[in-house]
Coordinates of C-alpha atoms in Angstrom, one line a residue:
X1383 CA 22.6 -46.9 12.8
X1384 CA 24.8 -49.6 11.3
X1385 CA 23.5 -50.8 8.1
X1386 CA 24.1 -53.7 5.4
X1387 CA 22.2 -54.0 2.6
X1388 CA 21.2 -57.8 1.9
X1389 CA 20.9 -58.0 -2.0
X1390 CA 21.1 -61.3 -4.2
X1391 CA 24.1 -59.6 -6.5
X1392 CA 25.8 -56.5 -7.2
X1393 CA 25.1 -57.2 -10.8
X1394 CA 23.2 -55.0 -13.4
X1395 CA 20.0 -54.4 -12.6
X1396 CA 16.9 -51.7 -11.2
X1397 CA 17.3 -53.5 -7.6
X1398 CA 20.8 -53.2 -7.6
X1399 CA 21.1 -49.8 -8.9
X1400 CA 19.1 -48.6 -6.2
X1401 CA 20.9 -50.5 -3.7
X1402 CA 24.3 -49.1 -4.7
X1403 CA 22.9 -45.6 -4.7
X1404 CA 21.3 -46.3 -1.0
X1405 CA 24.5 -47.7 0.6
X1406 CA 26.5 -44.6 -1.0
X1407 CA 23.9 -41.6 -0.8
X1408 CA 25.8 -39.4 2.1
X1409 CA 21.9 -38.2 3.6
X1410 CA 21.7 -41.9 4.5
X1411 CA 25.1 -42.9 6.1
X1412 CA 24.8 -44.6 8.9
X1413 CA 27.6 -45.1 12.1
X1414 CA 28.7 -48.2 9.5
X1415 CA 27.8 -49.0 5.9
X1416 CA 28.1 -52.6 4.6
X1417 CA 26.3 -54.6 1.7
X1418 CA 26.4 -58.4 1.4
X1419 CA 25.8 -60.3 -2.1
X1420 CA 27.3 -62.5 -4.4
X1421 CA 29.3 -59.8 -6.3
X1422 CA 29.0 -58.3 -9.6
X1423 CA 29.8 -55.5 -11.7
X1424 CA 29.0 -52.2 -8.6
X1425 CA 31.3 -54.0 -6.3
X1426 CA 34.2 -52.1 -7.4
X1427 CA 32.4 -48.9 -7.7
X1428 CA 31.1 -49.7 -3.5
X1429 CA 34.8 -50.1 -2.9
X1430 CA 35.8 -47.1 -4.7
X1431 CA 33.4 -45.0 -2.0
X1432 CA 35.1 -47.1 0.6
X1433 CA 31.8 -49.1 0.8
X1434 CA 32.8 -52.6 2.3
X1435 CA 31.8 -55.2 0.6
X1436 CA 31.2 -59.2 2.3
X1437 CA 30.6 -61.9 -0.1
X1438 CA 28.3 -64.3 0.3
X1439 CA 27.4 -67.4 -1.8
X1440 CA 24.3 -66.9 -3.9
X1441 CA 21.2 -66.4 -1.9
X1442 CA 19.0 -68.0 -4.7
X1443 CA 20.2 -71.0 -3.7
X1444 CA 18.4 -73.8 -1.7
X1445 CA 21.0 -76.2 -1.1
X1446 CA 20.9 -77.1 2.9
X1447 CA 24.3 -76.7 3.0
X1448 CA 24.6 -73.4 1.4
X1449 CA 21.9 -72.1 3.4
X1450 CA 23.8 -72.7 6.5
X1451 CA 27.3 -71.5 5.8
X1452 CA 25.5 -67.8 4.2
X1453 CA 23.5 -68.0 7.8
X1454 CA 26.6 -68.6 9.8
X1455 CA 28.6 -66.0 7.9
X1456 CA 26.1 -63.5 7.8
X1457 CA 25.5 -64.4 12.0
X1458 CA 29.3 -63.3 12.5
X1459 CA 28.7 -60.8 10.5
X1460 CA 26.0 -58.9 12.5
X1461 CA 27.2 -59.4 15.5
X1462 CA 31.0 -58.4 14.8
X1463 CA 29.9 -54.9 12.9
X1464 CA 27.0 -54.6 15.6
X1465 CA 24.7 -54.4 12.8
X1466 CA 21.4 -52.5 13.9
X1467 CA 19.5 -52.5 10.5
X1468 CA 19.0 -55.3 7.8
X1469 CA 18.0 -53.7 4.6
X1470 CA 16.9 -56.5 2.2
X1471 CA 16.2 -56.2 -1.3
X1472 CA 14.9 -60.3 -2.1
X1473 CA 13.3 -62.6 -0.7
X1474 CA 15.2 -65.0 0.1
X1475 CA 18.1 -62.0 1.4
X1476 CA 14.9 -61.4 3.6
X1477 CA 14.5 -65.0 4.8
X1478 CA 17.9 -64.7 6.4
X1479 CA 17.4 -61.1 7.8
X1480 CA 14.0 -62.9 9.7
X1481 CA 16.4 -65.8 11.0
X1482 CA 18.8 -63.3 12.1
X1483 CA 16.2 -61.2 14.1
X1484 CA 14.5 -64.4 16.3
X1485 CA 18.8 -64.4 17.3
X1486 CA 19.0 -60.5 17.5
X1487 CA 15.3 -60.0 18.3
X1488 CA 16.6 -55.7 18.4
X1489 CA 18.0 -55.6 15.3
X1490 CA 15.5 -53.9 12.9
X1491 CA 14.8 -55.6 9.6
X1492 CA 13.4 -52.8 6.4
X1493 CA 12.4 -55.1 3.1
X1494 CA 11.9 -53.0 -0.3
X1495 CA 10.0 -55.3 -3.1
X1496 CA 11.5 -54.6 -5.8
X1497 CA 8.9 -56.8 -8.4
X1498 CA 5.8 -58.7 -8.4
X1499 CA 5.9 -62.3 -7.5
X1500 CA 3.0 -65.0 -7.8
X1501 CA 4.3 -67.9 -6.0
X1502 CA 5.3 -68.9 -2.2
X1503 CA 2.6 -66.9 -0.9
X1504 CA 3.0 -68.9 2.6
X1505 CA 6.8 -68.5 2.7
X1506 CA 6.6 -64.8 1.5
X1507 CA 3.6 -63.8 4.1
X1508 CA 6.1 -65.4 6.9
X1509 CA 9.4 -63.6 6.4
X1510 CA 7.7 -60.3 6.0
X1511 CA 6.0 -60.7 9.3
X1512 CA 6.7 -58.1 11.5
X1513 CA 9.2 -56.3 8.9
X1514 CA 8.6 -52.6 8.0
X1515 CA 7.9 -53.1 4.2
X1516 CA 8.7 -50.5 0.7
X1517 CA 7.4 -51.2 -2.3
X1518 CA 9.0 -49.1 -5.2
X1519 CA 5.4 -48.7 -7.2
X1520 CA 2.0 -49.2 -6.5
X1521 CA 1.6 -52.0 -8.8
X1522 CA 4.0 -54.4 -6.3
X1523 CA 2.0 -52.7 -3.5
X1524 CA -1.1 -53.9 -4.8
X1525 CA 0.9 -57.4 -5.9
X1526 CA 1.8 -57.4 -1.8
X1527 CA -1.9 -57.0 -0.8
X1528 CA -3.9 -59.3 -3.5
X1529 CA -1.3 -62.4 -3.8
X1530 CA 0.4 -62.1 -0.1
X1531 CA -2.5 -60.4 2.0
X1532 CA -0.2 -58.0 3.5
X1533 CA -2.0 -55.6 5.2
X1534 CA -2.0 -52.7 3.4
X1535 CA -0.7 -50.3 6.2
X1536 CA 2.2 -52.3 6.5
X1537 CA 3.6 -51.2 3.0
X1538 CA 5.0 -47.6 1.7
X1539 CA 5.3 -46.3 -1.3
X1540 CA 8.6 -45.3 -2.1
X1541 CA 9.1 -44.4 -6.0
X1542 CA 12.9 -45.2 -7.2
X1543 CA 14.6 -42.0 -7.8
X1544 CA 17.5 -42.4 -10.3
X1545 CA 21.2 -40.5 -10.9
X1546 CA 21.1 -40.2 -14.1
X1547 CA 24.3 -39.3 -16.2
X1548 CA 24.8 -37.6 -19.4
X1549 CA 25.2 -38.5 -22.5
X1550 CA 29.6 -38.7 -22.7
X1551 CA 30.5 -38.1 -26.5
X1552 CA 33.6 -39.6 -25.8
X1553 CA 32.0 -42.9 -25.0
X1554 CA 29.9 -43.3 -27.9
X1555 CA 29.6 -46.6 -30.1
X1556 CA 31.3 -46.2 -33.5
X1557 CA 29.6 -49.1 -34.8
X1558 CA 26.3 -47.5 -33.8
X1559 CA 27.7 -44.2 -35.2
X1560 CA 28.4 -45.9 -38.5
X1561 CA 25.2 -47.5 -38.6
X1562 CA 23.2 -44.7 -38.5
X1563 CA 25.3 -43.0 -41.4
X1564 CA 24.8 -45.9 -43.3
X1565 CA 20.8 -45.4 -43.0
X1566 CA 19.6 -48.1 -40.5
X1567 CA 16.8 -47.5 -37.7
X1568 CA 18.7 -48.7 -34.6
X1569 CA 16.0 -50.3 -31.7
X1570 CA 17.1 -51.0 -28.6
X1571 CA 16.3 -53.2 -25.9
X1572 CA 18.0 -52.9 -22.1
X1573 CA 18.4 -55.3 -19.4
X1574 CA 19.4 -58.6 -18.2
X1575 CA 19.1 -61.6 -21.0
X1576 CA 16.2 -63.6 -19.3
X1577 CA 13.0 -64.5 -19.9
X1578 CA 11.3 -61.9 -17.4
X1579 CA 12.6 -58.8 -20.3
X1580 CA 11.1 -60.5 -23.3
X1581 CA 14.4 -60.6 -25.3
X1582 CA 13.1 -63.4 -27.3
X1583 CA 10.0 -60.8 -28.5
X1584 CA 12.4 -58.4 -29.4
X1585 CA 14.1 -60.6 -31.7
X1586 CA 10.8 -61.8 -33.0
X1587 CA 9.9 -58.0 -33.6
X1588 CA 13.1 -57.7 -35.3
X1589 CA 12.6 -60.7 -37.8
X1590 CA 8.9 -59.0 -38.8
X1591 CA 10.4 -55.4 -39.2
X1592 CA 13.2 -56.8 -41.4
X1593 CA 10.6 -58.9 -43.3
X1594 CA 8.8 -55.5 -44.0
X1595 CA 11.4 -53.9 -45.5
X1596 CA 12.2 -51.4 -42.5
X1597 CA 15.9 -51.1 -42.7
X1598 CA 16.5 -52.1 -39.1
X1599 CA 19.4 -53.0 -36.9
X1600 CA 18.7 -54.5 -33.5
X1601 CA 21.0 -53.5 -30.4
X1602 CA 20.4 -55.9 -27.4
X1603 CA 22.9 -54.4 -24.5
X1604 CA 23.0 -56.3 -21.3
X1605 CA 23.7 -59.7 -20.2
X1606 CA 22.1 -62.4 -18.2
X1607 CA 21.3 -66.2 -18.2
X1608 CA 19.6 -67.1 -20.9
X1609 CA 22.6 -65.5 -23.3
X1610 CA 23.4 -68.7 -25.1
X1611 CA 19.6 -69.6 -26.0
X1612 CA 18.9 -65.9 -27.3
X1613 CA 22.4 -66.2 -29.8
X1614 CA 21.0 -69.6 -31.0
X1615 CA 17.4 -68.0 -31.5
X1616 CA 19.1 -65.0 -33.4
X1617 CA 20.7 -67.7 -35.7
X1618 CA 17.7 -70.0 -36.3
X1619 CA 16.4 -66.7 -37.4
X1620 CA 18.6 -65.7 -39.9
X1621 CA 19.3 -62.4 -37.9
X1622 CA 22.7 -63.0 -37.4
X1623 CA 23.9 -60.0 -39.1
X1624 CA 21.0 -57.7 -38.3
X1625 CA 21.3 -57.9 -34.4
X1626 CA 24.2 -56.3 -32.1
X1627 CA 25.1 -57.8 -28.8
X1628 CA 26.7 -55.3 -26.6
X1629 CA 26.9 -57.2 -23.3
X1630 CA 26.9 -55.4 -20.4
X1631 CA 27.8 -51.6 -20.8
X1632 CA 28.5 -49.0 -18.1
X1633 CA 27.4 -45.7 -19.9
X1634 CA 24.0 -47.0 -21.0
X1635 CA 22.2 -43.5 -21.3
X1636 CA 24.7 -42.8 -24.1
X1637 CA 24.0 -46.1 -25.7
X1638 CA 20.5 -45.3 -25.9
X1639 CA 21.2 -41.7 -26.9
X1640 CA 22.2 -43.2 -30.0
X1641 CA 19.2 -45.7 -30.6
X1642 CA 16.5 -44.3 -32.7
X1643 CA 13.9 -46.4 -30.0
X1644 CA 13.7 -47.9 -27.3
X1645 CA 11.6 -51.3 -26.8
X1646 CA 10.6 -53.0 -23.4
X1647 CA 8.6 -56.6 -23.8
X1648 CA 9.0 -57.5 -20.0
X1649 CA 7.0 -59.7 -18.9
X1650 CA 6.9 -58.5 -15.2
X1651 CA 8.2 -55.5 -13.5
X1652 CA 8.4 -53.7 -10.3
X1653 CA 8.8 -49.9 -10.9
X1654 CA 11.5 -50.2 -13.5
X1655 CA 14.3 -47.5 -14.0
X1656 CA 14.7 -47.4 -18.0
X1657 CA 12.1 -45.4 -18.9
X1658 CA 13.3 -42.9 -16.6
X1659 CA 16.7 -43.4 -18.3
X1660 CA 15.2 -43.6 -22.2
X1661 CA 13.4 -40.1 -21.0
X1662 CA 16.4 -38.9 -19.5
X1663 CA 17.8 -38.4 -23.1
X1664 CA 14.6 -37.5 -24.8
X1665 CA 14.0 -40.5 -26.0
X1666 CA 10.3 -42.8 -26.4
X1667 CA 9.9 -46.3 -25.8
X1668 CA 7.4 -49.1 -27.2
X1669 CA 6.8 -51.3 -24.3
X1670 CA 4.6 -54.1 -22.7
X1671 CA 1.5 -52.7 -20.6
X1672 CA 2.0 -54.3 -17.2
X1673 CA 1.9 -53.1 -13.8
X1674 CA 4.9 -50.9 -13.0
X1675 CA 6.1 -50.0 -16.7
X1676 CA 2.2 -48.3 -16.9
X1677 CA 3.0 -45.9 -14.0
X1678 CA 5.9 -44.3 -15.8
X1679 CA 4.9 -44.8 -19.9
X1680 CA 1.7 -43.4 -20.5
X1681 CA 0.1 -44.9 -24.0
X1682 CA 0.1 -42.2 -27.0
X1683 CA 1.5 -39.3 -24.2
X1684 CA 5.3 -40.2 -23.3
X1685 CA 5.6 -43.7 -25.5
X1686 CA 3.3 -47.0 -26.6
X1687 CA 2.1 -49.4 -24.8
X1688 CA 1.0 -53.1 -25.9
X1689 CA 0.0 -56.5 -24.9
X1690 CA 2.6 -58.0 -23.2
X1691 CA 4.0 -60.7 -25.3
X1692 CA 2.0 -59.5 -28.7
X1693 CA 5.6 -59.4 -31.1
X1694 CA 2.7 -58.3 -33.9
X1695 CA 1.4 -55.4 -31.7
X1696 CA 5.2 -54.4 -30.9
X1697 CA 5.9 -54.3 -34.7
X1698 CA 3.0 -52.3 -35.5
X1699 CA 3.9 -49.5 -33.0
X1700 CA 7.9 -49.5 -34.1
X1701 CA 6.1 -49.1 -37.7
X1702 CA 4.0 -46.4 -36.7
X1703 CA 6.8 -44.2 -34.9
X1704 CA 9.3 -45.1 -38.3
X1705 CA 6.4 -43.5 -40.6
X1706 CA 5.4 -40.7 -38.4
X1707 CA 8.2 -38.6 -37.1
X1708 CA 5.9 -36.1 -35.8
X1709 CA 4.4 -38.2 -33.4
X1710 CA 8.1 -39.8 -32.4
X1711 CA 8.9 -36.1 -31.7
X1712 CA 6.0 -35.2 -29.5
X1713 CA 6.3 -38.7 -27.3
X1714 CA 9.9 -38.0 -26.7
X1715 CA 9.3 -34.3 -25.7
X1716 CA 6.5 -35.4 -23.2
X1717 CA 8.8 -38.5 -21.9
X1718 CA 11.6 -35.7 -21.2
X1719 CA 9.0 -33.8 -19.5
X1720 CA 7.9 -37.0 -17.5
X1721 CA 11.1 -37.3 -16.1
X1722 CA 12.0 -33.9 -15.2
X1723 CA 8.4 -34.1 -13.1
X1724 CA 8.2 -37.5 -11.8
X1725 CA 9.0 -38.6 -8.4
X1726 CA 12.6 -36.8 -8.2
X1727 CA 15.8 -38.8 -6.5
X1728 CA 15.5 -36.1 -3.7
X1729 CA 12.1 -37.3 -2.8
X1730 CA 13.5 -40.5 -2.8
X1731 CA 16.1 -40.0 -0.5
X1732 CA 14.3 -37.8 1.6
X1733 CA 12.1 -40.8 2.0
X1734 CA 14.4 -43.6 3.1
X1735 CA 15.7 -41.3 5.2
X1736 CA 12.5 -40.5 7.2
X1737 CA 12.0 -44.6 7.4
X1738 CA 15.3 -44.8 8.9
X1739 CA 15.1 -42.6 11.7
X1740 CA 11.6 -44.4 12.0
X1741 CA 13.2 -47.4 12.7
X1742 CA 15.9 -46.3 14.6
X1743 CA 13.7 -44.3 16.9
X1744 CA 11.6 -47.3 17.2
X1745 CA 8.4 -45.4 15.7
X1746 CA 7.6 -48.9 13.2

């Protein structure tokens, strides 16, 4: 078939991660491969595996206007490459595949939910009618089912698989090298700077541990929206000296390779890839005990889990890994074994590629 991949950017992130590795994976190359966002950091590495990329304005947007000029482009779009399948990762990247399909009633339209949502239950239950549905963990499954009432037949499970490279010596931080000669604990925390990752609980978590007398440096590496109000919350803090921002990095399994721990206070999640990634490097995590981290980090086995939100609980746990190495040690064998046995990226492809030739055999 010829495929484009509808995604709100190309920026860091799970969703677009796994839309970057679906678009390039050769098992699941279709006649034409195309992907359609706003842009961002993997558009470059789409081009370098002669990936086309079509920009489109952001798809977050409700302005009237906007909406129109994304749905005329996206119009010429389909029917210039004779696009066959829409593969949307949003929802609003879904609202225009559903528009597209009353035009092109034979295209077929494949939506993966990527996280839970709570809100626009009417809007959401009407762009996903009659689309094949993936959710990436049974927690947005059930999500689908309990807020949406999407049948639950209509939605497979289809765990992210991740490439995961090593460690690259060559690539390593010297002031995270230097920091840990000079004695400091170095915690981590990964993702995009908004208020669906907690970073503001991490800095909080960081304040109490320094309070306590744990010699601590904090490493936030990512970047995101909310950038401006977490560097003014790290000053009101008095933390200006204690916390690292790294921005946006490319090699991020090295980063955390040098991170003594690894914390994740989201606040929502789909199935998210950074335990896999903390794992990957026999590394444990500390992190918030929601649907989607719980399938992956499994409390006291492969890491810690606490009340989302709870900075106190967080603290406690970093404390308790900082005083017992043993148990650090044992957490981050099991996480290593958690990731050499959990759903493999083979499985995963193997997967999408069975939906496909669903879809293009007209068996959905």
């Amino acid at each position: 078939m010829n495929i484009i991949y509808l995604s709100r950017t190309m920026g860091q992130g799970g969703a677009e991660k796994i839309v970057y590795q679906l678009a390039t994976e050769e098992a699941l190359r279709g006649e034409k491969v195309l992907v359609a966002s706003c842009g961002g950091v993997y558009v470059k590495l789409l081009e370098e595996k002669g990936i086309r990329h079509i920009q489109v304005e952001d798809l977050e947007c409700k302005n009237p206007v906007t909406i129109y000029r994304t749905l005329k482009k996206m119009i010429h779009v389909v029917r210039k490459e004779k696009i066959e399948l829409i593969h949307t990762h949003h929802r609003m990247a879904q609202f225009y595949a559903a528009v597209i399909r009353m035009l092109f009633p034979k295209i077929q339209v494949l939506y993966t939910a990527h996280n839970v949502f709570f809100d626009k239950a009417m809007f959401t239950r009407t762009i996903l009618h009659k689309t094949s549905i993936v959710a990436v963990g049974n927690g947005v499954k059930e999500n689908l089912i309990r807020v949406f009432h999407i049948k639950p037949e209509k939605i497979q499970v289809i765990y992210n698989g991740i490439t995961v490279e090593q460690p690259d010596f060559q690539h390593r931080n010297k002031v995270l090298e230097e920091l840990r000669e000079q004695g400091y604990y170095l915690l981590g925390v990964i993702g995009r700077i908004s208020k669906q990752k907690g970073i503001d609980v991490f800095i909080s978590v960081c304040s109490q541990l320094k309070a306590r007398g744990i010699p601590i440096k904090g490493v936030i590496i990512g970047d995101g929206e909310e950038k401006e109000e977490i560097k003014n919350l790290i000053e009101d803090k008095g933390l200006s000296n204690d916390l690292i921002l790294l921005g946006y990095q490319s090699h991020v399994t090295t980063l955390i390779s040098q991170l003594d721990l690894v914390l994740m206070p989201s606040r929502w999640e789909g199935l998210p890839l950074l335990p896999f990634e903390v794992f990957s490097v026999h590394k444990t995590i500390v992190a918030s005990n929601i649907d989607g981290i719980n399938e992956i980090v499994h409390h006291m086995e492969n890491g810690i889990l606490v009340q989302k939100d709870d900075d106190k609980a967080f603290t406690d746990a970093v404390i308790s890994l900082y005083q017992d190495n043993d148990l650090k040690k044992k957490l981050e064998t099991n996480g290593e074994n958690t990731f050499q046995k959990f759903h493999s990226y083979q499985d995963f492809v193997k997967q999408y590629d069975e939906k496909y030739r669903e879809l293009a055999e007209g068996r959905i």
